[in-house]
Amino acid sequence: MMADHGGRRIPIVDCRAGHVAVTAQDRIVVWGGYELDEQNQINYAHRKVAMYTVALAQWRYRVTHGQIPPGTCGAAAVVAGHHLFVLAGFQQDLVLDELWITGNTNAIYALNLSSLLWSRISPKGIPPIAADKLTAWTFDHFIYVFGGFGECHTPPGESVEIVLGAEAHVNRGWNNQFLRYDVALNQWEWPHYRGHKPSPRAAHAAIVVGSSAFIFGGRLDNTRLNDLYHCDLNSLTWTCLMTASENFDPTRPQGRSWHSLTVVSATSAILYGGYDNRNTPLSDCWRLDLSEPKSLQTSRPRWTRLAFADRQPRLWHQAVLEPESRQLWLLGGVVKDILNQHELNQHPDKIDKLVIEASPLKYLAAVTCAKHYERLKRDLEFIPKSLQASVKSKAAIDVSHLEF
């Protein structure tokens, strides 16, 4: 299956929530999550990945094989080497084509991005608590994991807080587990850390810039947070940069969960959407300025609200930086109150593309030349060969939908 993204809905990307999305060199890979049909029934997608290739400027469904994970939502995913690692989540799968099995998992799978072969990993060490809506990031040869909502047992000898809420009857709760998977040694580790790590939470966002990890927001019981934490990954020292506040403050985002926070440069990240304490889907967008960690620990980080017109609210979506144009793409999610059982949930009607900064000149030049290829093709031999190749590849496709 193939589709372009010229302002039309792309079902393989738009019609899903609770999925994972990553950028891997010149590709964007989307996997998992669930789709809501016209009867508001949940259908899981897990045997294929949706893959966008820069050279073709198109989305394709790619069939995977091997030890394919069951249908999963609320997992965490990172790229390490040539593999997509998918960790934990909430799974739903068929047994003997009859019985549906649902529940949290702490499994870890790896997808080879060249062969599209899945492998279930069997690490040594104490695994994470089975949970969904957790976060993960990479640093050095480790994959770090934080938080989530899931099972209520504490790993022996480890310092983990678990908070049971109104759903305690299902024996699930919010946690602040902090551990890492050593890719080289294939083992889980619960490292010693300094400072005060964030409180238990789920559906939060985490990013890494250099040797600094940042965690923002998330849900704890009936409260959606807007605090910001920093972790120095060299010393594993946690610092609270901004405490949570329920009071309205026009200089910072309100408390939320199911939002996205995406690194767009070495000094900034973009926050989009989510779900607030009034159960309202959000469409606001903020830039977080990230200076040197030492400065952040002595001065308040600066949030700046960005104005984008006609953008849909989104929650439980994904946001990725498109590799060539450097635009922020918002993928999938839900646009209505996800917890209102009387309201039909709805997926977004398209990929929203946020122009955060000017696209690279090479991209702008290639798209412009491709749009006027017939008139300019005789002059292409006078431009650099790398730009020639980019122009020719774009001239072979419909570039009218590519935006500046």
Steps between C-alpha positions, in 0.01 A plus 500: 500500500631842405379855551629853478440762767354786300254625757291182485447243770755219498323218685820301570632796698209724604254233613683376806575602859732371769755412231875559481683707237872553450735659251768264371745676267296583186185318614210543739367176649158464666388182677229373731224684676134450423239622255147606589244391241160656431348310793776624733642148519873457550704321236870442560759525222826313555604282206603792278691822542415824325820640352567838343805526275646843429620412151151393391307749717242227550357279772492124452377206702783250550429144614718378787580144602672302772393520865242773441377672820130468581273800444637765736419856602677733740843344438828689495734485201852611409746441218838352593735403221300343216214389724172638626456393865142484631461471877203408721148634438147361516450194282203330341539174311306198377549153640382217272319769297233517768602643835617859543779543756561851629737650752824682566833360390867564571620324185758654269508441124748609235418559132788489251427803283670345197349150500181593693555193717369515858679333791378470856788583732564299818722719717671402822433694821187630670250618235285812523154504648248400234339830402382720217528874432865500612790679330840391370810666359851398396838614628834331441419127464200515735126529454354680801142448621290716731153475656179352365162368611477131569556217743542582868787284615835656591814325374698354793751743645410786264367845596174544310191691611162368388180700537162329478213719388130461442575198281664311786250218456684396185830489690675758281671821596745776408871443563834682477722209402837609362717236339697431184560225249863437405485424128857369488462263796131419448402565859278723712662720764349708781772763540569703813408865452533830685243766579124458496359328196153598373188379676305206355327585172388369164425651159783748555767603249876453507780628278878485501735777388867413519554348843183655645160335526185703567156382617190716478146452628295182506216370712516398867165376630248774415757774441677588178835661570708779345827449688834469325789278610858470380730199530874529442565166330872507579450520876136377507400804705136609497399867544151653504516807274134604533252375758143412410241775530121489472479879468470660158831644384518648148878450495491119515285209375216377718500149644443226244548140396511321163698789346812500282836664567747486212859619470537732199850634565787476748338775706123461463208259504136537394201402716168436329149419617397245759212467747448743787349483850157589362509200264545733203712407198760771438639665187752740653867497403799610709873528449726395787836675492775267621822670602792337675385277791700704752308812397169313514564400860549862611238672284145418398468339156317713246186389323373698200153446357494470121205605285377252241158556345246230414671212673293213636516402866697180544567259782680165508662593169864500393718782367818454296743733326487423126864441402520708182265798545560522879127550550328357807245241390208413730390142441170343604341525844149589613334840460211465749454415869646151512346419841144604408324174423200687359707689241622328188875530493657618180843484340654809334420557133858554386865534597560847639838644402637776719767724349709575807788658312609551140560176312855433377586681176582170328146375563342828385711508185431137412122535540493824299706351218285184497184706464649664190699200382406509131613859469819458704619148419756618244670710766520223762846390386640825639388438860667263752437130435344444841243770424449356150404165652259663744332702225467200268348280772246770584426567132392136470225548758223752560669775704206739494412397856847562644497807722759762586 
